[in-house]
């Protein structure tokens, strides 16, 4: 995080040449990241299509979806109550806008994630009454890897928005605050830069995570399909 703090300090407190260099570095990193992410977003769609899973009954996903929906509703209400208490203690400020937008973004993402449990077909998970218990278990476990890929564009955009909001919050804190609060503004801005870069590179990161972890499930699915191959051969 020290290098990111340096970037933030370069933008806020550096001489004109330092500000120019930091701006160019950040711009190049964002452009490179956006180019890489754009390519991987297309590759991710093919990755989902190439890895189907089956489940005998979707009721488990429906129950999990309902629980997640209720959990996100509780988070939204609780966060608004907590924000109201913070405003009573600290008064209004720019943080109110950034916090409120952040709460809305997290809640919207949570609801979008919960909706996938009611439409697992989007993650190439099909209902098949002949699916075995082991295949059902693999479908449930592997869903945690496939769902983020389905929502990768939203995840990327949420991180980028978090980054933009944090940078704005940090700039306002640095400009209007004094002493340690001004230093806190640099920290918030550094966090914003980290969020921004994470949002740009998240499609690439999720692609690699899926690529390295999902073969474990493919291995077990291949073993489970061996008896089925034998049955098909006998029928022919």
CSV table of C-alpha atoms in Angstrom, one decimal:
chain,number,residue,atom,x,y,z
A,1,UNK,CA,0.0,0.0,0.0
A,2,UNK,CA,3.0,2.3,0.4
A,3,UNK,CA,3.4,2.7,-3.4
A,4,UNK,CA,-0.3,3.6,-3.6
A,5,UNK,CA,0.1,6.1,-0.8
A,6,UNK,CA,2.9,7.6,-2.8
A,7,UNK,CA,0.6,8.0,-5.8
A,8,UNK,CA,-2.0,9.7,-3.7
A,9,UNK,CA,0.5,12.1,-2.1
A,10,UNK,CA,2.0,12.8,-5.5
A,11,UNK,CA,-1.5,13.8,-6.8
A,12,UNK,CA,-2.3,16.0,-3.7
A,13,UNK,CA,0.9,17.4,-2.4
A,14,UNK,CA,3.6,17.0,-5.1
A,15,UNK,CA,5.1,19.6,-7.4
A,16,UNK,CA,3.6,20.0,-10.9
A,17,UNK,CA,6.1,17.6,-12.5
A,18,UNK,CA,5.4,15.0,-9.9
A,19,UNK,CA,1.7,15.4,-10.3
A,20,UNK,CA,2.1,15.0,-14.1
A,21,UNK,CA,4.2,11.8,-13.7
A,22,UNK,CA,1.8,10.3,-11.3
A,23,UNK,CA,-1.2,11.1,-13.5
A,24,UNK,CA,0.5,9.6,-16.5
A,25,UNK,CA,1.4,6.4,-14.6
A,26,UNK,CA,-2.2,6.0,-13.3
A,27,UNK,CA,-3.7,6.7,-16.8
A,28,UNK,CA,-1.4,4.1,-18.4
A,29,UNK,CA,-2.2,1.5,-15.7
A,30,UNK,CA,-6.0,2.1,-16.2
A,31,UNK,CA,-5.7,1.9,-20.0
A,32,UNK,CA,-3.7,-1.3,-19.9
A,33,UNK,CA,-6.0,-2.8,-17.3
A,34,UNK,CA,-9.2,-1.8,-19.3
A,35,UNK,CA,-7.7,-3.4,-22.4
A,36,UNK,CA,-6.9,-6.6,-20.6
A,37,UNK,CA,-10.2,-6.7,-18.9
A,38,UNK,CA,-12.1,-6.2,-22.1
A,39,UNK,CA,-10.5,-9.2,-23.6
A,40,UNK,CA,-11.1,-11.4,-20.6
A,41,UNK,CA,-14.7,-10.4,-20.3
A,42,UNK,CA,-15.3,-12.1,-23.7
A,43,UNK,CA,-13.2,-15.1,-22.7
A,44,UNK,CA,-15.2,-15.5,-19.5
A,45,UNK,CA,-18.4,-16.0,-21.4
A,46,UNK,CA,-16.9,-18.9,-23.3
A,47,UNK,CA,-15.5,-20.3,-20.1
A,48,UNK,CA,-19.0,-20.4,-18.6
A,49,UNK,CA,-20.5,-22.1,-21.7
A,50,UNK,CA,-17.7,-24.7,-21.7
A,51,UNK,CA,-18.4,-25.9,-18.2
A,52,UNK,CA,-22.0,-27.0,-17.6
A,53,UNK,CA,-23.2,-28.5,-14.4
A,54,UNK,CA,-26.5,-30.2,-13.5
A,55,UNK,CA,-28.7,-30.5,-10.4
A,56,UNK,CA,-31.7,-32.8,-9.8
A,57,UNK,CA,-33.8,-30.2,-7.9
A,58,UNK,CA,-33.2,-26.4,-7.8
A,59,UNK,CA,-34.9,-26.1,-4.3
A,60,UNK,CA,-31.5,-25.7,-2.5
A,61,UNK,CA,-30.7,-22.7,-4.8
A,62,UNK,CA,-34.1,-21.2,-4.2
A,63,UNK,CA,-33.7,-21.5,-0.4
A,64,UNK,CA,-30.2,-20.0,-0.6
A,65,UNK,CA,-31.5,-17.2,-2.8
A,66,UNK,CA,-34.2,-16.3,-0.3
A,67,UNK,CA,-31.7,-16.3,2.6
A,68,UNK,CA,-29.3,-14.1,0.7
A,69,UNK,CA,-32.2,-11.7,-0.3
A,70,UNK,CA,-33.2,-11.4,3.4
A,71,UNK,CA,-29.6,-10.9,4.5
A,72,UNK,CA,-29.1,-8.1,2.0
A,73,UNK,CA,-32.3,-6.4,3.1
A,74,UNK,CA,-31.2,-6.6,6.7
A,75,UNK,CA,-27.8,-5.1,5.6
A,76,UNK,CA,-29.5,-2.3,3.8
A,77,UNK,CA,-31.8,-1.3,6.7
A,78,UNK,CA,-29.0,-1.8,9.3
A,79,UNK,CA,-26.6,0.4,7.3
A,80,UNK,CA,-29.1,3.2,6.9
A,81,UNK,CA,-29.8,3.1,10.7
A,82,UNK,CA,-26.0,3.2,11.4
A,83,UNK,CA,-25.5,6.1,8.9
A,84,UNK,CA,-28.3,8.0,10.6
A,85,UNK,CA,-26.6,7.5,14.0
A,86,UNK,CA,-23.3,8.6,12.6
A,87,UNK,CA,-24.8,11.8,11.1
A,88,UNK,CA,-26.3,12.6,14.6
A,89,UNK,CA,-22.8,12.3,16.1
A,90,UNK,CA,-20.6,13.9,13.4
A,91,UNK,CA,-23.1,16.0,11.4
A,92,UNK,CA,-23.5,16.2,7.7
A,93,UNK,CA,-20.5,16.0,5.4
A,94,UNK,CA,-19.4,14.7,2.0
A,95,UNK,CA,-19.0,11.3,3.6
A,96,UNK,CA,-22.8,11.0,3.8
A,97,UNK,CA,-23.1,10.9,0.0
A,98,UNK,CA,-20.3,8.5,-0.5
A,99,UNK,CA,-21.5,6.2,2.3
A,100,UNK,CA,-25.1,6.2,1.0
A,101,UNK,CA,-24.0,5.5,-2.6
A,102,UNK,CA,-21.7,2.7,-1.3
A,103,UNK,CA,-24.6,1.1,0.7
A,104,UNK,CA,-26.9,1.2,-2.4
A,105,UNK,CA,-24.1,-0.3,-4.6
A,106,UNK,CA,-23.5,-3.2,-2.2
A,107,UNK,CA,-27.2,-3.8,-1.8
A,108,UNK,CA,-27.9,-3.8,-5.6
A,109,UNK,CA,-25.0,-6.2,-6.1
A,110,UNK,CA,-26.3,-8.5,-3.4
A,111,UNK,CA,-29.7,-8.6,-4.9
A,112,UNK,CA,-28.2,-9.3,-8.3
A,113,UNK,CA,-26.2,-12.1,-6.8
A,114,UNK,CA,-29.3,-13.5,-5.1
A,115,UNK,CA,-31.2,-13.4,-8.4
A,116,UNK,CA,-28.7,-15.9,-9.8
A,117,UNK,CA,-29.9,-18.5,-7.3
A,118,UNK,CA,-33.4,-18.3,-8.9
A,119,UNK,CA,-31.9,-18.3,-12.5
A,120,UNK,CA,-29.0,-20.7,-12.3
A,121,UNK,CA,-29.2,-21.3,-16.0
A,122,UNK,CA,-27.3,-18.0,-16.4
A,123,UNK,CA,-24.3,-19.9,-14.9
A,124,UNK,CA,-24.8,-22.8,-17.2
A,125,UNK,CA,-26.4,-24.9,-14.4
A,126,UNK,CA,-29.3,-27.0,-15.8
A,127,UNK,CA,-32.0,-28.9,-13.9
A,128,UNK,CA,-31.7,-32.7,-14.7
A,129,UNK,CA,-33.7,-35.2,-12.8
A,130,UNK,CA,-31.0,-37.9,-13.6
A,131,UNK,CA,-28.3,-35.9,-11.8
A,132,UNK,CA,-26.7,-37.8,-9.0
A,133,UNK,CA,-26.3,-36.6,-5.4
A,134,UNK,CA,-22.6,-36.1,-6.0
A,135,UNK,CA,-23.3,-34.1,-9.1
A,136,UNK,CA,-25.7,-31.9,-7.1
A,137,UNK,CA,-23.0,-31.3,-4.5
A,138,UNK,CA,-20.5,-30.3,-7.2
A,139,UNK,CA,-23.1,-28.0,-8.8
A,140,UNK,CA,-23.7,-26.2,-5.4
A,141,UNK,CA,-19.9,-25.9,-4.6
A,142,UNK,CA,-18.9,-24.8,-8.1
A,143,UNK,CA,-21.6,-22.2,-8.2
A,144,UNK,CA,-19.5,-20.0,-6.0
A,145,UNK,CA,-16.9,-19.9,-8.8
A,146,UNK,CA,-19.3,-19.5,-11.7
A,147,UNK,CA,-21.6,-16.8,-10.3
A,148,UNK,CA,-18.9,-14.1,-10.0
A,149,UNK,CA,-18.0,-14.8,-13.6
A,150,UNK,CA,-21.6,-14.1,-14.6
A,151,UNK,CA,-21.6,-10.8,-12.7
A,152,UNK,CA,-18.0,-9.9,-13.6
A,153,UNK,CA,-19.0,-6.7,-15.4
A,154,UNK,CA,-21.1,-5.5,-12.4
A,155,UNK,CA,-18.3,-6.4,-10.0
A,156,UNK,CA,-15.8,-4.5,-12.0
A,157,UNK,CA,-18.1,-1.4,-12.2
A,158,UNK,CA,-18.8,-1.5,-8.5
A,159,UNK,CA,-15.1,-1.5,-7.6
A,160,UNK,CA,-14.5,1.3,-10.0
A,161,UNK,CA,-17.3,3.4,-8.5
A,162,UNK,CA,-16.0,2.6,-5.0
A,163,UNK,CA,-12.7,3.9,-6.2
A,164,UNK,CA,-14.0,7.1,-7.6
A,165,UNK,CA,-16.1,7.8,-4.5
A,166,UNK,CA,-13.2,7.1,-2.2
A,167,UNK,CA,-10.9,9.3,-4.2
A,168,UNK,CA,-13.4,12.2,-4.1
A,169,UNK,CA,-14.0,11.7,-0.4
A,170,UNK,CA,-10.2,11.7,0.2
A,171,UNK,CA,-9.7,14.9,-1.9
A,172,UNK,CA,-12.5,16.7,0.0
A,173,UNK,CA,-11.1,15.5,3.3
A,174,UNK,CA,-7.6,16.6,2.4
A,175,UNK,CA,-8.7,20.1,1.2
A,176,UNK,CA,-11.1,21.0,4.0
A,177,UNK,CA,-9.6,19.2,7.0
A,178,UNK,CA,-6.5,20.0,9.1
A,179,UNK,CA,-3.8,17.9,10.8
A,180,UNK,CA,-4.3,14.2,11.1
A,181,UNK,CA,-7.7,14.4,9.3
A,182,UNK,CA,-5.9,15.7,6.2
A,183,UNK,CA,-3.5,12.7,6.4
A,184,UNK,CA,-6.6,10.5,6.7
A,185,UNK,CA,-7.8,12.0,3.4
A,186,UNK,CA,-4.6,10.7,1.8
A,187,UNK,CA,-5.3,7.3,3.2
A,188,UNK,CA,-8.8,7.3,1.9
A,189,UNK,CA,-7.6,8.4,-1.5
A,190,UNK,CA,-5.0,5.6,-1.5
A,191,UNK,CA,-7.8,3.2,-0.8
A,192,UNK,CA,-9.8,4.7,-3.7
A,193,UNK,CA,-6.8,4.1,-6.1
A,194,UNK,CA,-6.6,0.5,-4.9
A,195,UNK,CA,-10.3,0.0,-5.5
A,196,UNK,CA,-10.0,1.6,-9.0
A,197,UNK,CA,-7.2,-0.7,-10.0
A,198,UNK,CA,-8.9,-3.7,-8.5
A,199,UNK,CA,-12.0,-2.9,-10.6
A,200,UNK,CA,-10.0,-2.6,-13.8
A,201,UNK,CA,-8.1,-5.9,-13.2
A,202,UNK,CA,-10.9,-8.0,-11.5
A,203,UNK,CA,-12.0,-9.8,-14.7
A,204,UNK,CA,-8.5,-11.0,-15.2
A,205,UNK,CA,-8.2,-12.1,-11.6
A,206,UNK,CA,-11.5,-14.0,-11.6
A,207,UNK,CA,-10.6,-15.7,-14.8
A,208,UNK,CA,-7.3,-17.0,-13.3
A,209,UNK,CA,-9.1,-18.1,-10.1
A,210,UNK,CA,-11.6,-20.0,-12.1
A,211,UNK,CA,-8.9,-21.5,-14.3
A,212,UNK,CA,-6.9,-22.8,-11.4
A,213,UNK,CA,-9.7,-24.0,-9.1
A,214,UNK,CA,-12.5,-25.3,-11.4
A,215,UNK,CA,-10.5,-28.2,-12.8
A,216,UNK,CA,-10.9,-29.8,-9.4
A,217,UNK,CA,-14.6,-30.1,-10.0
A,218,UNK,CA,-14.0,-31.2,-13.6
A,219,UNK,CA,-11.9,-34.1,-12.3
A,220,UNK,CA,-14.7,-35.3,-10.0
A,221,UNK,CA,-17.3,-34.9,-12.7
A,222,UNK,CA,-15.2,-37.0,-15.1
A,223,UNK,CA,-15.0,-39.8,-12.5
A,224,UNK,CA,-18.8,-39.6,-12.0
A,225,UNK,CA,-19.4,-39.9,-15.7
A,226,UNK,CA,-17.4,-43.1,-16.2
A,227,UNK,CA,-20.3,-45.4,-15.1
A,228,UNK,CA,-22.6,-43.5,-17.4
A,229,UNK,CA,-20.3,-44.2,-20.3
A,230,UNK,CA,-20.4,-47.9,-19.6
A,231,UNK,CA,-24.3,-47.9,-19.5
A,232,UNK,CA,-24.4,-46.1,-22.8
A,233,UNK,CA,-22.1,-48.7,-24.4
A,234,UNK,CA,-24.3,-51.5,-23.2
A,235,UNK,CA,-27.4,-49.9,-24.6
A,236,UNK,CA,-25.8,-49.6,-28.0
